[in-house]
Short mmCIF file of C-alpha atoms and ligand atoms in Angstrom, two decimals:
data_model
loop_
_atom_site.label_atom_id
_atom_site.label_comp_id
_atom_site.label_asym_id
_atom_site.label_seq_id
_atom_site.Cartn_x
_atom_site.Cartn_y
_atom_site.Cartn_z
CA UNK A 13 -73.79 -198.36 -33.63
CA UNK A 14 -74.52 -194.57 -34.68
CA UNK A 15 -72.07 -192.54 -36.82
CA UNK A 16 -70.41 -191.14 -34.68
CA UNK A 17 -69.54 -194.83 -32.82
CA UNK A 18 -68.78 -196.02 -36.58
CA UNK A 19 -66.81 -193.42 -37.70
CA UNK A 20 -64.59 -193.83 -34.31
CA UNK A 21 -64.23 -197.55 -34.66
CA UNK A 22 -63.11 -196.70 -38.89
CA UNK A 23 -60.67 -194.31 -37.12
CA UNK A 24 -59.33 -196.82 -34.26
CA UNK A 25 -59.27 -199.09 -37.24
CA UNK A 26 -57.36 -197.50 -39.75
CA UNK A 27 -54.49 -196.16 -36.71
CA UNK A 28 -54.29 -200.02 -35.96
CA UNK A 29 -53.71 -201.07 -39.72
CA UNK A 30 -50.91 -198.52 -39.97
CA UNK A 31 -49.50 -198.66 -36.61
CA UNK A 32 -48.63 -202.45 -38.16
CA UNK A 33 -47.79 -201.26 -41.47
CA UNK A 34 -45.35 -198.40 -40.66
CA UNK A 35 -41.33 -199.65 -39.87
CA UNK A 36 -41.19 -199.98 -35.96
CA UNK A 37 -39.02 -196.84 -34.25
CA UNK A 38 -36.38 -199.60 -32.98
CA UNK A 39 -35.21 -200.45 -36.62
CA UNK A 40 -32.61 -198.97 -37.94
CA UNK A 41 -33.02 -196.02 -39.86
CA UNK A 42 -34.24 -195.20 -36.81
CA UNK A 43 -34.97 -191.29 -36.69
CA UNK A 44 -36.53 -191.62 -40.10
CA UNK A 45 -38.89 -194.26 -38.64
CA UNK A 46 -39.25 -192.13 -35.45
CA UNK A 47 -40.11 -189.14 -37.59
CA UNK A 48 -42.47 -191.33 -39.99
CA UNK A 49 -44.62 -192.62 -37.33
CA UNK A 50 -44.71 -189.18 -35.92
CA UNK A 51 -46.45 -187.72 -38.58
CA UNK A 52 -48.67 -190.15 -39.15
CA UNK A 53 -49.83 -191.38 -35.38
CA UNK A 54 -50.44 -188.06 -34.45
CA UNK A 55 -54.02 -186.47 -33.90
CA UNK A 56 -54.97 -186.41 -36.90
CA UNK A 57 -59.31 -186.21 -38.43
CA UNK A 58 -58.64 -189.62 -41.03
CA UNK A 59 -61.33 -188.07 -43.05
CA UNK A 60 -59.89 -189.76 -46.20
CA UNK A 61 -59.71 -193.87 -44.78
CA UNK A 62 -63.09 -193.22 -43.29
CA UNK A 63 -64.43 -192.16 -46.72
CA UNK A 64 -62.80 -195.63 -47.64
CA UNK A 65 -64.09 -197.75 -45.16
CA UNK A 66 -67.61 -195.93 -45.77
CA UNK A 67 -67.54 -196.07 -49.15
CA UNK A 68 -66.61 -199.93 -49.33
CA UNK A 69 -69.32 -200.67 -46.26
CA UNK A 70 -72.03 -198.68 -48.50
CA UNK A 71 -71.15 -201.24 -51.12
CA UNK A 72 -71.18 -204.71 -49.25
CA UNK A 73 -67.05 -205.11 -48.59
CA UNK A 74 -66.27 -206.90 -45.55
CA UNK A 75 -63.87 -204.12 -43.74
CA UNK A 76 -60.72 -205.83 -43.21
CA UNK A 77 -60.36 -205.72 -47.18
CA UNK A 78 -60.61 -201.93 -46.96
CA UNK A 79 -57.74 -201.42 -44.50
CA UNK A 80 -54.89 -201.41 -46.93
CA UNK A 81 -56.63 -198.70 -49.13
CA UNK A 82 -57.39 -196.88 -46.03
CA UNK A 83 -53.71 -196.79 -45.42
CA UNK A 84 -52.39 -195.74 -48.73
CA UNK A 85 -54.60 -192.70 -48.58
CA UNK A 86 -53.80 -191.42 -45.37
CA UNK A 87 -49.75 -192.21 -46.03
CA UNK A 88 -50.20 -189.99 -48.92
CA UNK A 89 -52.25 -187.21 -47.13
CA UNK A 90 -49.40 -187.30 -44.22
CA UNK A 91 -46.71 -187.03 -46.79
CA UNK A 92 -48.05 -184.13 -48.01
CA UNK A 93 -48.56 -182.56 -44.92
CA UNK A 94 -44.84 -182.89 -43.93
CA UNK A 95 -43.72 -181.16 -47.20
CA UNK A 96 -46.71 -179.05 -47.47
CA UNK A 97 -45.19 -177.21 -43.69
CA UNK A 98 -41.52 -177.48 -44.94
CA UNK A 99 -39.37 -174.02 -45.28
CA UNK A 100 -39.70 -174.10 -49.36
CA UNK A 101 -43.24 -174.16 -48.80
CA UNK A 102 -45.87 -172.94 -46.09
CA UNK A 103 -42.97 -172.79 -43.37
CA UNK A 104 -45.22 -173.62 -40.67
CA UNK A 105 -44.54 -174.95 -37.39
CA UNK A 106 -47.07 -175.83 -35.88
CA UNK A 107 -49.74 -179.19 -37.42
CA UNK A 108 -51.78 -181.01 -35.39
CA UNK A 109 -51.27 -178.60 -32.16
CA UNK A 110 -47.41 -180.43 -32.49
CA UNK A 111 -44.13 -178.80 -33.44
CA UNK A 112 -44.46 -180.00 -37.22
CA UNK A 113 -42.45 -182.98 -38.84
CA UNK A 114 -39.11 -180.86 -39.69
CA UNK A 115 -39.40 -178.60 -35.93
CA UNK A 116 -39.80 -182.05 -34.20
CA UNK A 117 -36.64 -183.57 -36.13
CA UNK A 118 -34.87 -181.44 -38.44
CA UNK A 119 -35.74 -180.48 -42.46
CA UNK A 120 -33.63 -183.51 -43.88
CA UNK A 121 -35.51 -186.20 -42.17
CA UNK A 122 -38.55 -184.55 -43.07
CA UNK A 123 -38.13 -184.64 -46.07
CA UNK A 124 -37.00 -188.45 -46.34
CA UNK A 125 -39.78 -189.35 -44.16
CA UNK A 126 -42.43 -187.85 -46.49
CA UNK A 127 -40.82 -189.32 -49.61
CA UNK A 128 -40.56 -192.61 -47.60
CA UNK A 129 -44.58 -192.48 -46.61
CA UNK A 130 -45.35 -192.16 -50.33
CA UNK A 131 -43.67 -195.04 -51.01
CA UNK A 132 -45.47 -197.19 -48.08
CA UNK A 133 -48.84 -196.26 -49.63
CA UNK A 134 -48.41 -197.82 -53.19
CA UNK A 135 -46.61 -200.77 -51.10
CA UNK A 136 -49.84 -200.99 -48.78
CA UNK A 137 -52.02 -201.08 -52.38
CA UNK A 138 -49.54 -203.84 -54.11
CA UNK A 139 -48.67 -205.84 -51.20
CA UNK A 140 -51.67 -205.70 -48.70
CA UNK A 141 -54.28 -208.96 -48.31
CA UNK A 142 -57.35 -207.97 -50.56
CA UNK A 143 -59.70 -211.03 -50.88
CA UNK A 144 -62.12 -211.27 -53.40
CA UNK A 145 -60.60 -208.08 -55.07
CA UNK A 146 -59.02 -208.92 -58.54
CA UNK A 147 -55.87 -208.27 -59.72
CA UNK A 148 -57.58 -205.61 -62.58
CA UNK A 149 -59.05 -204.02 -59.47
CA UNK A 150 -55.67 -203.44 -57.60
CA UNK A 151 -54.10 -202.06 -60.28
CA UNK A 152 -57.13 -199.55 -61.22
CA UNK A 153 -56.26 -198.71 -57.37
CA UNK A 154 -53.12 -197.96 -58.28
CA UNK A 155 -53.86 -195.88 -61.10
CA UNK A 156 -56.15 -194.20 -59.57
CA UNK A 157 -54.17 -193.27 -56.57
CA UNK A 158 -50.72 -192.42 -58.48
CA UNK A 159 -52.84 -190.15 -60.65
CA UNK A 160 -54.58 -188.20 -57.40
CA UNK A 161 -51.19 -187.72 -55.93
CA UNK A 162 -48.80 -186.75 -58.98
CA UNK A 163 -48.45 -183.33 -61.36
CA UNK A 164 -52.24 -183.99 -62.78
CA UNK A 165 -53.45 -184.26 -59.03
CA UNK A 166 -52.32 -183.18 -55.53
CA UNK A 167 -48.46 -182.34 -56.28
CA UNK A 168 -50.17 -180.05 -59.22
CA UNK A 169 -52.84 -178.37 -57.29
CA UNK A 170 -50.10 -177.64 -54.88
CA UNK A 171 -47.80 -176.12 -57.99
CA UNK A 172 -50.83 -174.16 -58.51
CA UNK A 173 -50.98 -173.11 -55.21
CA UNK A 174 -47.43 -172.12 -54.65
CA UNK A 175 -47.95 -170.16 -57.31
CA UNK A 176 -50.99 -168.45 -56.24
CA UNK A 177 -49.25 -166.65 -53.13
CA UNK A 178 -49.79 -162.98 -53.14
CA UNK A 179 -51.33 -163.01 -56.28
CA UNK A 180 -55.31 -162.43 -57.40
CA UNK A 181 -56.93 -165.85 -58.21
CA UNK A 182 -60.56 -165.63 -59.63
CA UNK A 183 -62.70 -168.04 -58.39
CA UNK A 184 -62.46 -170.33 -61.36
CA UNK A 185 -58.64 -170.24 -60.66
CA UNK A 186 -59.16 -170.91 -56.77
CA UNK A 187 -61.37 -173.89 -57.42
CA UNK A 188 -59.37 -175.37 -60.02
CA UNK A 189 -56.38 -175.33 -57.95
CA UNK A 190 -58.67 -176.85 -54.92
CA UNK A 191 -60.12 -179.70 -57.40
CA UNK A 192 -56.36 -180.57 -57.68
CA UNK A 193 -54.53 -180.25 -53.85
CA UNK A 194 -57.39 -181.31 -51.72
CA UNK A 195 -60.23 -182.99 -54.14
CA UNK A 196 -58.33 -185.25 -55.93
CA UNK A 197 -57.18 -187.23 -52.90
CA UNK A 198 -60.85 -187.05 -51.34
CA UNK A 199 -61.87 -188.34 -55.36
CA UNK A 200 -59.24 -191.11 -54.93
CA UNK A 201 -60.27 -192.05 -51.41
CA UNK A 202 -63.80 -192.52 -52.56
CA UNK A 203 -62.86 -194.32 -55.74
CA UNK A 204 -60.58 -196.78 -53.84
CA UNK A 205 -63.63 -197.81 -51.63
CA UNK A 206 -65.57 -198.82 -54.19
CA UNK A 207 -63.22 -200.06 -56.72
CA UNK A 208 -62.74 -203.04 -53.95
CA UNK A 209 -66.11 -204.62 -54.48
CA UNK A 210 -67.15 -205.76 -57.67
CA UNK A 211 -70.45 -204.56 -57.88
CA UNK A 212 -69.70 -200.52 -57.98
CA UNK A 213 -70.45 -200.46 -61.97
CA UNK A 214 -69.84 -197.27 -64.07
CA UNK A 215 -73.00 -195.54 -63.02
CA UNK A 216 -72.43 -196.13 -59.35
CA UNK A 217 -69.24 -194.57 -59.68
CA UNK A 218 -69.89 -191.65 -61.56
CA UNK A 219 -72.45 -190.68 -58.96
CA UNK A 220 -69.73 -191.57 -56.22
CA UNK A 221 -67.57 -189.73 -57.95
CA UNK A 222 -70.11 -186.45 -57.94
CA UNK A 223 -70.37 -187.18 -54.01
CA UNK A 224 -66.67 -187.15 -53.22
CA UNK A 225 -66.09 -183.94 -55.86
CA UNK A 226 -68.71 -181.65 -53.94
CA UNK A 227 -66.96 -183.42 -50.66
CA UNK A 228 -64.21 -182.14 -51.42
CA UNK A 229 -64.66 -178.85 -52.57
CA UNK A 230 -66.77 -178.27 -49.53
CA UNK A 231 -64.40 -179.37 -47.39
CA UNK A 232 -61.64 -176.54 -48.93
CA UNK A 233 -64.66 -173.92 -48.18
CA UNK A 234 -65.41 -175.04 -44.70
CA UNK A 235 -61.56 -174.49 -43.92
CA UNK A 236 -61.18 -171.14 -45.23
CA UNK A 237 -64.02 -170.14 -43.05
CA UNK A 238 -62.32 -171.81 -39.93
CA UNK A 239 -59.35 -169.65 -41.05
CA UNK A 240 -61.92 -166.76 -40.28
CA UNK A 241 -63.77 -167.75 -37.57
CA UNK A 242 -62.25 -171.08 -35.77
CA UNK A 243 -60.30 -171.13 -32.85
CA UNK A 244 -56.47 -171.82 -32.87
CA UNK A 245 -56.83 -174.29 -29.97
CA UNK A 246 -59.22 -176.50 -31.88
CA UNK A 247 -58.27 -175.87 -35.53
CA UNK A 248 -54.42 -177.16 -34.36
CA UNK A 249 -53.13 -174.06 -36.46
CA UNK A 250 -53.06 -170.54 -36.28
CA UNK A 251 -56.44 -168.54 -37.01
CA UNK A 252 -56.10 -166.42 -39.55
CA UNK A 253 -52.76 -168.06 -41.04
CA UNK A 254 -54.11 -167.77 -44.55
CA UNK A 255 -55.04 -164.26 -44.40
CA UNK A 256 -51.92 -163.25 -42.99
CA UNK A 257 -50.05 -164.89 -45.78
CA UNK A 258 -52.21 -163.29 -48.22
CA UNK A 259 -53.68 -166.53 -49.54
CA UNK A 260 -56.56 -166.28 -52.04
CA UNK A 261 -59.72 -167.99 -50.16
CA UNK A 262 -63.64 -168.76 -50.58
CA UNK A 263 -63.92 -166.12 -47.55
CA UNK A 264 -61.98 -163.51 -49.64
CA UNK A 265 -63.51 -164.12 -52.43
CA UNK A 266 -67.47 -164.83 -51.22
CA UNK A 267 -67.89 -162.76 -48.24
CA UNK A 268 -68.30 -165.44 -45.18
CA UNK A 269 -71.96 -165.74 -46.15
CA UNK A 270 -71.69 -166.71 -49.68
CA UNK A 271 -68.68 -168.96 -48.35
CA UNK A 272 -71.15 -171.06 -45.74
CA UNK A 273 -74.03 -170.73 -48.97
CA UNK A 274 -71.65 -172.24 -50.77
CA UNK A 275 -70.54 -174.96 -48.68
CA UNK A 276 -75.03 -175.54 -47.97
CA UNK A 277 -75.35 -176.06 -51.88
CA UNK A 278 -72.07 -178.30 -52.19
CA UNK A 279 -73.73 -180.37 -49.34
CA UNK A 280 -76.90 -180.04 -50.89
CA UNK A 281 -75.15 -181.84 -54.44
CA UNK A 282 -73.68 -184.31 -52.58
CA UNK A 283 -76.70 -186.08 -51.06
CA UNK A 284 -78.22 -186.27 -54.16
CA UNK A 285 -75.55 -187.95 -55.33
CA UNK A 286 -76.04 -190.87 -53.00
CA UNK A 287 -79.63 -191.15 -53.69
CA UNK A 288 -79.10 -194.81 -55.92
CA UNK A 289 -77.39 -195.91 -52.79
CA UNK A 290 -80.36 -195.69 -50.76
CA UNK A 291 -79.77 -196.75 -47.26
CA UNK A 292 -76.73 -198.26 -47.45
CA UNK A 293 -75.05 -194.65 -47.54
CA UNK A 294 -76.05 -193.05 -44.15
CA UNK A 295 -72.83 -192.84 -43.22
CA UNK A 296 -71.38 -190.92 -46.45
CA UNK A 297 -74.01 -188.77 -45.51
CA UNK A 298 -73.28 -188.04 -42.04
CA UNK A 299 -69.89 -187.14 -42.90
CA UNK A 300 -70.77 -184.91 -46.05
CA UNK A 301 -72.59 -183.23 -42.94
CA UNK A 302 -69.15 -183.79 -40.79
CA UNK A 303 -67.23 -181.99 -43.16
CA UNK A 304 -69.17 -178.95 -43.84
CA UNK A 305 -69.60 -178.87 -40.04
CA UNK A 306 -66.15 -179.73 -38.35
CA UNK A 307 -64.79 -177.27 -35.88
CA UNK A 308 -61.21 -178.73 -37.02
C1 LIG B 422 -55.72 -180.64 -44.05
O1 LIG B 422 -56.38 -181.88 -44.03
C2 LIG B 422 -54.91 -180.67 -45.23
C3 LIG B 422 -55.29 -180.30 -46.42
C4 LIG B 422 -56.52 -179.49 -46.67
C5 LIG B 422 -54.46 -180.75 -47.56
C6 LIG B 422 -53.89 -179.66 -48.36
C7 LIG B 422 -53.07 -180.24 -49.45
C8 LIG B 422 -51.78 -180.26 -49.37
C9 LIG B 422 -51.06 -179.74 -48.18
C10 LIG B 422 -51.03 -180.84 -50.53
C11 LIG B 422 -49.61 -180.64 -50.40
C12 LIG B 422 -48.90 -181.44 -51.39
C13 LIG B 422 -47.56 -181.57 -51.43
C14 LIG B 422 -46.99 -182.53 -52.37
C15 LIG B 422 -46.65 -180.82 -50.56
P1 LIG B 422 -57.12 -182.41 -42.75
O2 LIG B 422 -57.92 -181.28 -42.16
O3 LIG B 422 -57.86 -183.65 -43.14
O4 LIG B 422 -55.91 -182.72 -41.78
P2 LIG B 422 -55.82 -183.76 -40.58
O5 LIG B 422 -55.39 -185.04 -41.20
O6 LIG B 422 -54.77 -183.15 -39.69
O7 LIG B 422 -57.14 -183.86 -39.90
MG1 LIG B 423 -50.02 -175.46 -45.36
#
């Protein structure tokens, strides 16, 4: 299989696993089910399971065992995309190339059905099969996870973020408040990978860790320069959305050049954090290369 076969197959697996772990549409609360499986079935890139599944494969863990981790990061990236596109926040309508979750129902169920998808993703890490992974284990998952998503993590790098609109960030500020929104839940989806086999000791982390940190930050750079240059048909969002709302960005900040040098030396960081994993890694790598290449 080459990367991209695997990397399709971690996708088709990771849409099965929550296609079964998400309430079916025909039981009742039904629109909040309806509206839950819409935002999470839709089109979206599952960078963050496939960082799971790669992560865990790099180490030796079989890949059923990685499915309910898989899950519990994506439930917690499509929760925050639903309240991320709400009214009090970006007030966008359009995710995916869909009507987003409050256009497609109405701002109430949104709401409920991000708040709800939260809740399935610690359920998936407490309640989901994980042979051969110890109890110690689940609950660092847990940890780990509630940390990436609450005030110290994603919710706080979106405070900071809210907060940022129409104001001057420096680029200390603008990466700090990156490290939070979007690199804590890449850190976490990394981190989960590995903390289900028990050989990733505390040296093989730390240098996973490195990986998924210049991951993530590259991934952040890579989208403000599709906010420049990508195409509203591919990117699923308007071109130039940022700009218009007068969001600080690597492209405002950097120039587009030092924003793609940027994202070269990020990439650069992050294969030589995988070096220890020899081999086994080639498909971290091809998606460090993914990310800082994506058209979407
Ligand atoms: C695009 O991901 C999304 C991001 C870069 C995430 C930004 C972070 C937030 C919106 C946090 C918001 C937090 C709260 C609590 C509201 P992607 O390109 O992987 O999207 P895809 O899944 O559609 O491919
Ligand atoms: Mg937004």
């Amino acid at each position: 299989m080459n990367h991209e076969e695997q990397v399709r197959d971690y996708r088709a697996a990771v849409e099965r696993a929550l296609d079964h772990l998400l309430p079916p549409a025909t039981v009742q609360p039904r629109r909040l089910h309806e509206a839950m499986r819409y935002a999470v079935l839709g089109d979206g890139k599952r960078i963050r399971p496939i960082l799971t599944y790669a992560t865990g494969e790099a180490l030796g863990v079989p890949r059923h065992i990685l499915n309910p981790p898989a899950c519990a990061v994506e439930l917690i990236h499509a929760y925050s995309l639903i309240h991320d596109d709400l009214p009090a926040m970006d007030d966008d309508d359009l995710r995916r190339g869909r009507p987003t979750c409050h256009r497609a129902f109405d701002e109430a169920t949104a709401i409920l059905a991000g708040d709800a998808l939260q809740a399935l993703a610690f359920r998936s890490l407490a309640h989901g099969e994980l042979p051969g992974v110890g109890a110690a284990q689940r609950l660092a998952m847990v940890e780990h996870l509630a940390d990436a998503s609450g005030s110290r993590g994603m919710v706080g790098g979106q405070a900071l973020d809210l907060d940022a609109v129409g104001r001057d960030l420096s680029l200390a500020e603008l990466e700090n408040m990156h490290i939070h929104k979007t690199g804590a839940l890449i850190r976490a989806s990394v981190r989960l990978g590995a903390l289900a086999s028990p050989e990733a000791g505390e040296d093989l982390m730390e240098q996973l860790d490195q990986y998924a940190k210049c991951v993530g930050l590259a991934f952040q750079v890579r989208d403000d320069i599709l906010d420049v240059e990508g195409d509203t048909a591919v990117i699923g969002k308007p071109q130039g959305s940022d700009m218009a709302a007068n969001k600080p960005t690597y492209t405002s900040l950097l120039g587009l050049e030092g924003a793609r040098e940027t994202c070269d030396r990020l990439y650069r960081k992050a294969i030589e954090s995988l070096e220890p994993l020899g081999a086994g890694a080639e498909t971290l790598r091809w998606l460090a290369r993914y990310i800082i290449q994506r058209e979407k």
